[in-house]
PDB file of C-alpha atoms and ligand atoms in Angstrom:
ATOM      1  CA  MET A   1       7.151 -11.940 -19.880  1.00 87.00           C
ATOM      2  CA  ALA A   2       4.785  -9.043 -19.910  1.00 96.00           C
ATOM      3  CA  ILE A   3       4.525  -5.416 -20.931  1.00 98.00           C
ATOM      4  CA  LEU A   4       3.521  -3.404 -17.882  1.00 98.00           C
ATOM      5  CA  LYS A   5       1.315  -0.313 -17.846  1.00 98.00           C
ATOM      6  CA  ILE A   6       3.278   2.917 -17.308  1.00 98.00           C
ATOM      7  CA  LEU A   7       1.684   5.510 -15.004  1.00 98.00           C
ATOM      8  CA  GLN A   8       1.134   8.884 -16.646  1.00 96.00           C
ATOM      9  CA  TYR A   9       1.832  12.247 -15.001  1.00 97.00           C
ATOM     10  CA  PRO A  10      -0.036  13.732 -13.205  1.00 95.00           C
ATOM     11  CA  ASP A  11      -0.776  10.575 -11.221  1.00 96.00           C
ATOM     12  CA  GLU A  12      -0.418  10.646  -7.433  1.00 98.00           C
ATOM     13  CA  ARG A  13       1.217   7.217  -7.439  1.00 98.00           C
ATOM     14  CA  LEU A  14       4.291   8.676  -9.210  1.00 98.00           C
ATOM     15  CA  HIS A  15       5.024  10.557  -5.968  1.00 98.00           C
ATOM     16  CA  LYS A  16       5.168   7.503  -3.680  1.00 98.00           C
ATOM     17  CA  ALA A  17       8.602   6.687  -2.230  1.00 98.00           C
ATOM     18  CA  ALA A  18       9.830   3.179  -3.088  1.00 99.00           C
ATOM     19  CA  LYS A  19      10.859   0.744  -0.338  1.00 98.00           C
ATOM     20  CA  LYS A  20      14.140  -1.141  -0.284  1.00 98.00           C
ATOM     21  CA  VAL A  21      14.121  -4.677  -1.694  1.00 98.00           C
ATOM     22  CA  GLU A  22      14.794  -6.895   1.330  1.00 98.00           C
ATOM     23  CA  ARG A  23      15.742 -10.017  -0.550  1.00 98.00           C
ATOM     24  CA  VAL A  24      16.629 -10.297  -4.232  1.00 98.00           C
ATOM     25  CA  ASN A  25      14.759 -13.410  -5.337  1.00 98.00           C
ATOM     26  CA  GLU A  26      12.781 -14.876  -8.252  1.00 98.00           C
ATOM     27  CA  VAL A  27       9.967 -12.366  -7.703  1.00 98.00           C
ATOM     28  CA  THR A  28      12.488  -9.496  -8.021  1.00 98.00           C
ATOM     29  CA  ARG A  29      14.035 -11.080 -11.130  1.00 98.00           C
ATOM     30  CA  LYS A  30      10.610 -11.475 -12.733  1.00 98.00           C
ATOM     31  CA  LEU A  31       9.897  -7.783 -12.089  1.00 98.00           C
ATOM     32  CA  VAL A  32      13.290  -6.890 -13.635  1.00 98.00           C
ATOM     33  CA  ARG A  33      12.519  -8.976 -16.756  1.00 98.00           C
ATOM     34  CA  ASN A  34       9.092  -7.401 -17.185  1.00 98.00           C
ATOM     35  CA  MET A  35      10.455  -3.902 -16.603  1.00 98.00           C
ATOM     36  CA  ALA A  36      13.202  -4.475 -19.202  1.00 98.00           C
ATOM     37  CA  GLU A  37      10.648  -5.733 -21.718  1.00 98.00           C
ATOM     38  CA  THR A  38       8.432  -2.710 -21.013  1.00 98.00           C
ATOM     39  CA  MET A  39      11.386  -0.294 -21.374  1.00 98.00           C
ATOM     40  CA  TYR A  40      12.541  -1.814 -24.693  1.00 98.00           C
ATOM     41  CA  ALA A  41       8.993  -1.875 -26.090  1.00 98.00           C
ATOM     42  CA  ALA A  42       8.221   1.731 -25.102  1.00 98.00           C
ATOM     43  CA  PRO A  43      11.001   2.439 -26.272  1.00 98.00           C
ATOM     44  CA  GLY A  44      12.908   4.148 -23.480  1.00 98.00           C
ATOM     45  CA  VAL A  45      16.442   4.226 -22.090  1.00 98.00           C
ATOM     46  CA  GLY A  46      15.388   3.611 -18.510  1.00 98.00           C
ATOM     47  CA  LEU A  47      12.492   2.626 -16.283  1.00 99.00           C
ATOM     48  CA  ALA A  48      11.911   2.807 -12.531  1.00 99.00           C
ATOM     49  CA  ALA A  49       9.542   0.377 -10.749  1.00 99.00           C
ATOM     50  CA  THR A  50       7.551   3.387  -9.474  1.00 99.00           C
ATOM     51  CA  GLN A  51       6.469   4.044 -13.084  1.00 98.00           C
ATOM     52  CA  VAL A  52       4.807   0.626 -13.286  1.00 98.00           C
ATOM     53  CA  ASP A  53       3.147   1.136  -9.877  1.00 98.00           C
ATOM     54  CA  VAL A  54       5.538  -1.156  -7.989  1.00 98.00           C
ATOM     55  CA  HIS A  55       6.956   0.840  -5.088  1.00 98.00           C
ATOM     56  CA  GLU A  56      10.227  -1.011  -4.630  1.00 98.00           C
ATOM     57  CA  GLN A  57      13.741   0.252  -5.387  1.00 99.00           C
ATOM     58  CA  VAL A  58      14.356  -1.346  -8.785  1.00 99.00           C
ATOM     59  CA  ILE A  59      15.672   0.379 -11.922  1.00 98.00           C
ATOM     60  CA  VAL A  60      16.582  -0.839 -15.410  1.00 99.00           C
ATOM     61  CA  ILE A  61      18.673   1.230 -17.838  1.00 99.00           C
ATOM     62  CA  ASP A  62      20.057   0.606 -21.318  1.00 98.00           C
ATOM     63  CA  VAL A  63      21.726   3.576 -23.011  1.00 98.00           C
ATOM     64  CA  SER A  64      23.535   1.441 -25.630  1.00 98.00           C
ATOM     65  CA  GLU A  65      22.930   2.019 -29.337  1.00 97.00           C
ATOM     66  CA  ALA A  66      22.308  -1.705 -29.967  1.00 98.00           C
ATOM     67  CA  ARG A  67      19.930  -1.964 -26.970  1.00 98.00           C
ATOM     68  CA  ASN A  68      21.780  -5.008 -25.648  1.00 98.00           C
ATOM     69  CA  GLN A  69      23.493  -3.712 -22.505  1.00 98.00           C
ATOM     70  CA  LEU A  70      20.875  -3.881 -19.797  1.00 98.00           C
ATOM     71  CA  LYS A  71      21.896  -2.416 -16.453  1.00 98.00           C
ATOM     72  CA  VAL A  72      19.930  -3.370 -13.336  1.00 99.00           C
ATOM     73  CA  PHE A  73      20.111  -1.359 -10.115  1.00 99.00           C
ATOM     74  CA  ILE A  74      18.395  -2.632  -6.968  1.00 99.00           C
ATOM     75  CA  ASN A  75      18.425  -0.368  -3.868  1.00 99.00           C
ATOM     76  CA  PRO A  76      20.629   2.173  -5.703  1.00 99.00           C
ATOM     77  CA  GLU A  77      22.349   4.938  -3.765  1.00 98.00           C
ATOM     78  CA  ILE A  78      24.395   7.817  -5.104  1.00 98.00           C
ATOM     79  CA  ILE A  79      27.457   7.863  -2.863  1.00 98.00           C
ATOM     80  CA  ALA A  80      29.329  10.659  -4.658  1.00 98.00           C
ATOM     81  CA  SER A  81      28.544  13.275  -7.279  1.00 98.00           C
ATOM     82  CA  SER A  82      30.416  16.130  -8.893  1.00 98.00           C
ATOM     83  CA  GLY A  83      30.109  18.827 -11.501  1.00 98.00           C
ATOM     84  CA  ALA A  84      26.974  20.050 -13.210  1.00 98.00           C
ATOM     85  CA  GLU A  85      25.581  19.616 -16.684  1.00 98.00           C
ATOM     86  CA  GLU A  86      22.349  20.416 -18.484  1.00 98.00           C
ATOM     87  CA  CYS A  87      20.646  17.842 -20.645  1.00 98.00           C
ATOM     88  CA  GLU A  88      17.308  17.744 -22.424  1.00 98.00           C
ATOM     89  CA  GLU A  89      15.189  15.141 -20.662  1.00 98.00           C
ATOM     90  CA  GLY A  90      12.036  13.275 -21.467  1.00 98.00           C
ATOM     91  CA  CYS A  91      10.079  10.689 -19.488  1.00 98.00           C
ATOM     92  CA  LEU A  92       7.836   7.769 -20.424  1.00 98.00           C
ATOM     93  CA  SER A  93       5.454   9.005 -17.707  1.00 98.00           C
ATOM     94  CA  VAL A  94       5.350  12.511 -19.249  1.00 98.00           C
ATOM     95  CA  PRO A  95       4.981  11.750 -22.982  1.00 96.00           C
ATOM     96  CA  GLY A  96       5.813  14.444 -25.523  1.00 96.00           C
ATOM     97  CA  ILE A  97       7.425  16.826 -23.030  1.00 97.00           C
ATOM     98  CA  TYR A  98      11.167  17.584 -23.365  1.00 98.00           C
ATOM     99  CA  GLU A  99      12.887  20.122 -21.149  1.00 98.00           C
ATOM    100  CA  MET A 100      16.420  21.023 -20.049  1.00 98.00           C
ATOM    101  CA  VAL A 101      17.364  19.827 -16.563  1.00 98.00           C
ATOM    102  CA  ARG A 102      20.565  20.598 -14.653  1.00 98.00           C
ATOM    103  CA  ARG A 103      22.092  17.680 -12.728  1.00 98.00           C
ATOM    104  CA  ALA A 104      25.442  16.402 -11.468  1.00 98.00           C
ATOM    105  CA  ALA A 105      27.804  15.617 -14.365  1.00 98.00           C
ATOM    106  CA  LYS A 106      29.362  12.597 -12.666  1.00 98.00           C
ATOM    107  CA  VAL A 107      27.899  10.196 -10.102  1.00 99.00           C
ATOM    108  CA  THR A 108      29.099   7.141  -8.232  1.00 99.00           C
ATOM    109  CA  VAL A 109      26.267   4.727  -7.562  1.00 98.00           C
ATOM    110  CA  CYS A 110      26.233   1.716  -5.284  1.00 98.00           C
ATOM    111  CA  ALA A 111      23.523  -0.925  -5.861  1.00 99.00           C
ATOM    112  CA  LEU A 112      22.710  -4.642  -6.005  1.00 99.00           C
ATOM    113  CA  ASN A 113      22.480  -6.508  -9.292  1.00 98.00           C
ATOM    114  CA  GLU A 114      19.764  -9.064 -10.121  1.00 98.00           C
ATOM    115  CA  LYS A 115      21.768 -11.775  -8.331  1.00 98.00           C
ATOM    116  CA  GLY A 116      21.792  -9.687  -5.149  1.00 98.00           C
ATOM    117  CA  ASP A 117      25.511  -8.900  -5.375  1.00 98.00           C
ATOM    118  CA  SER A 118      26.581  -5.382  -4.538  1.00 98.00           C
ATOM    119  CA  PHE A 119      28.511  -3.286  -7.079  1.00 98.00           C
ATOM    120  CA  THR A 120      29.716   0.287  -7.493  1.00 98.00           C
ATOM    121  CA  LEU A 121      29.622   2.162 -10.791  1.00 98.00           C
ATOM    122  CA  GLU A 122      31.057   5.518 -11.788  1.00 98.00           C
ATOM    123  CA  ALA A 123      29.016   7.165 -14.506  1.00 98.00           C
ATOM    124  CA  GLU A 124      29.155  10.351 -16.534  1.00 98.00           C
ATOM    125  CA  GLY A 125      27.463  11.705 -19.635  1.00 98.00           C
ATOM    126  CA  PHE A 126      24.015  10.418 -20.583  1.00 98.00           C
ATOM    127  CA  LEU A 127      24.259   7.369 -18.284  1.00 98.00           C
ATOM    128  CA  ALA A 128      24.789   9.694 -15.291  1.00 98.00           C
ATOM    129  CA  VAL A 129      21.689  11.684 -16.338  1.00 98.00           C
ATOM    130  CA  CYS A 130      19.598   8.509 -16.600  1.00 98.00           C
ATOM    131  CA  ILE A 131      20.744   7.123 -13.246  1.00 99.00           C
ATOM    132  CA  GLN A 132      19.764  10.386 -11.521  1.00 99.00           C
ATOM    133  CA  HIS A 133      16.439  10.563 -13.417  1.00 99.00           C
ATOM    134  CA  GLU A 134      15.544   6.975 -12.404  1.00 99.00           C
ATOM    135  CA  ILE A 135      16.633   7.317  -8.764  1.00 99.00           C
ATOM    136  CA  ASP A 136      14.453  10.448  -8.574  1.00 99.00           C
ATOM    137  CA  HIS A 137      11.461   8.291  -9.647  1.00 99.00           C
ATOM    138  CA  LEU A 138      12.171   5.926  -6.717  1.00 99.00           C
ATOM    139  CA  HIS A 139      12.017   8.961  -4.415  1.00 98.00           C
ATOM    140  CA  GLY A 140       8.676   9.974  -5.937  1.00 98.00           C
ATOM    141  CA  LYS A 141      10.140  12.783  -8.013  1.00 98.00           C
ATOM    142  CA  VAL A 142       9.362  13.423 -11.690  1.00 98.00           C
ATOM    143  CA  PHE A 143      11.759  15.573 -13.812  1.00 98.00           C
ATOM    144  CA  VAL A 144       9.138  18.277 -14.381  1.00 98.00           C
ATOM    145  CA  GLU A 145       9.481  19.167 -10.683  1.00 98.00           C
ATOM    146  CA  TYR A 146      12.811  20.851 -11.580  1.00 98.00           C
ATOM    147  CA  LEU A 147      10.934  23.285 -13.857  1.00 98.00           C
ATOM    148  CA  SER A 148       9.221  26.550 -12.915  1.00 98.00           C
ATOM    149  CA  GLN A 149       5.729  26.397 -11.367  1.00 98.00           C
ATOM    150  CA  LEU A 150       4.363  28.033 -14.521  1.00 98.00           C
ATOM    151  CA  LYS A 151       5.802  25.316 -16.750  1.00 98.00           C
ATOM    152  CA  GLN A 152       4.576  22.569 -14.395  1.00 97.00           C
ATOM    153  CA  THR A 153       1.053  23.981 -14.445  1.00 97.00           C
ATOM    154  CA  ARG A 154       1.107  24.149 -18.263  1.00 97.00           C
ATOM    155  CA  ILE A 155       2.417  20.582 -18.562  1.00 97.00           C
ATOM    156  CA  ARG A 156      -0.251  19.239 -16.173  1.00 95.00           C
ATOM    157  CA  ALA A 157      -3.006  21.019 -18.103  1.00 95.00           C
ATOM    158  CA  LYS A 158      -1.678  19.738 -21.434  1.00 95.00           C
ATOM    159  CA  LEU A 159      -1.457  16.123 -20.264  1.00 94.00           C
ATOM    160  CA  LYS A 160      -4.875  16.179 -18.578  1.00 91.00           C
ATOM    161  CA  LYS A 161      -6.409  17.565 -21.781  1.00 91.00           C
ATOM    162  CA  ARG A 162      -4.682  14.875 -23.842  1.00 88.00           C
ATOM    163  CA  LEU A 163      -5.929  12.210 -21.414  1.00 84.00           C
ATOM    164  CA  ARG A 164      -9.522  13.460 -21.834  1.00 87.00           C
ATOM    165  CA  GLU A 165      -9.222  13.507 -25.627  1.00 88.00           C
ATOM    166  CA  THR A 166      -8.036   9.889 -25.810  1.00 75.00           C
ATOM    167  CA  MET A 167     -10.856   8.513 -23.645  1.00 64.00           C
TER     168      MET A 167
HETATM  169  O1  GNR B   1      13.490   7.180 -22.301  1.00 76.16           O
HETATM  170  C1  GNR B   1      13.902   8.097 -21.581  1.00 76.16           C
HETATM  171  N1  GNR B   1      14.721   9.046 -22.101  1.00 76.16           N
HETATM  172  C2  GNR B   1      15.384   9.985 -21.340  1.00 76.16           C
HETATM  173  C3  GNR B   1      15.974  11.054 -22.006  1.00 76.16           C
HETATM  174  C4  GNR B   1      16.661  12.015 -21.311  1.00 76.16           C
HETATM  175  C5  GNR B   1      16.788  11.923 -19.949  1.00 76.16           C
HETATM  176  C6  GNR B   1      16.181  10.875 -19.266  1.00 76.16           C
HETATM  177  C7  GNR B   1      15.495   9.910 -19.959  1.00 76.16           C
HETATM  178  S1  GNR B   1      14.796   8.580 -19.101  1.00 76.16           S
HETATM  179  C8  GNR B   1      13.458   8.183 -20.178  1.00 76.16           C
HETATM  180  C9  GNR B   1      12.723   6.940 -19.707  1.00 76.16           C
HETATM  181  C10 GNR B   1      12.067   7.247 -18.382  1.00 76.16           C
HETATM  182  O2  GNR B   1      11.093   7.927 -18.257  1.00 76.16           O
HETATM  183  N2  GNR B   1      12.632   6.755 -17.322  1.00 76.16           N
HETATM  184  O3  GNR B   1      12.131   7.026 -16.116  1.00 76.16           O
HETATM  185 NI1   NI B   2      11.140   8.947 -16.295  1.00 76.16          NI
END
């Protein structure tokens, strides 16, 4: 297994759209294992392949307290959503920045698991937030894009400055 490098905002590659996985095979499962290891080590509650510069539709999520309930979503699609809720979000690609984001309160997601079998999941609460946050990554969207232009400019400046200082 391996810990993968997580792209840091602002990086152009975070805005690439991920392609569908055509066949779920050993290569896909190896990516899933490495992404899970990277997410747990970070630590984070979710990770999208886009964040590790792999532009394929693969997501891992674990919102459990004990960190032992890994959820894998390949080619995920939100087929229904309802309600609205605000939650404070953070992102491993935007370290140290936490902002309120408004999203659907409940989502139904259809995806493949790591065996390639299709499943449907209804989610609400924090899991629903994470699913939407991760699917956004696959579409090339980072949560800061929901904020005002002023806030986005400030966040970019802050992260670029931090990047310079740690070089
Ligand atoms: O670790 C993470 N925490 C988090 C908190 C609130 C809303 C979304 C998230 S996802 C984030 C990990 C990450 O960046 N996934 O893309
Ligand atoms: Ni994120």
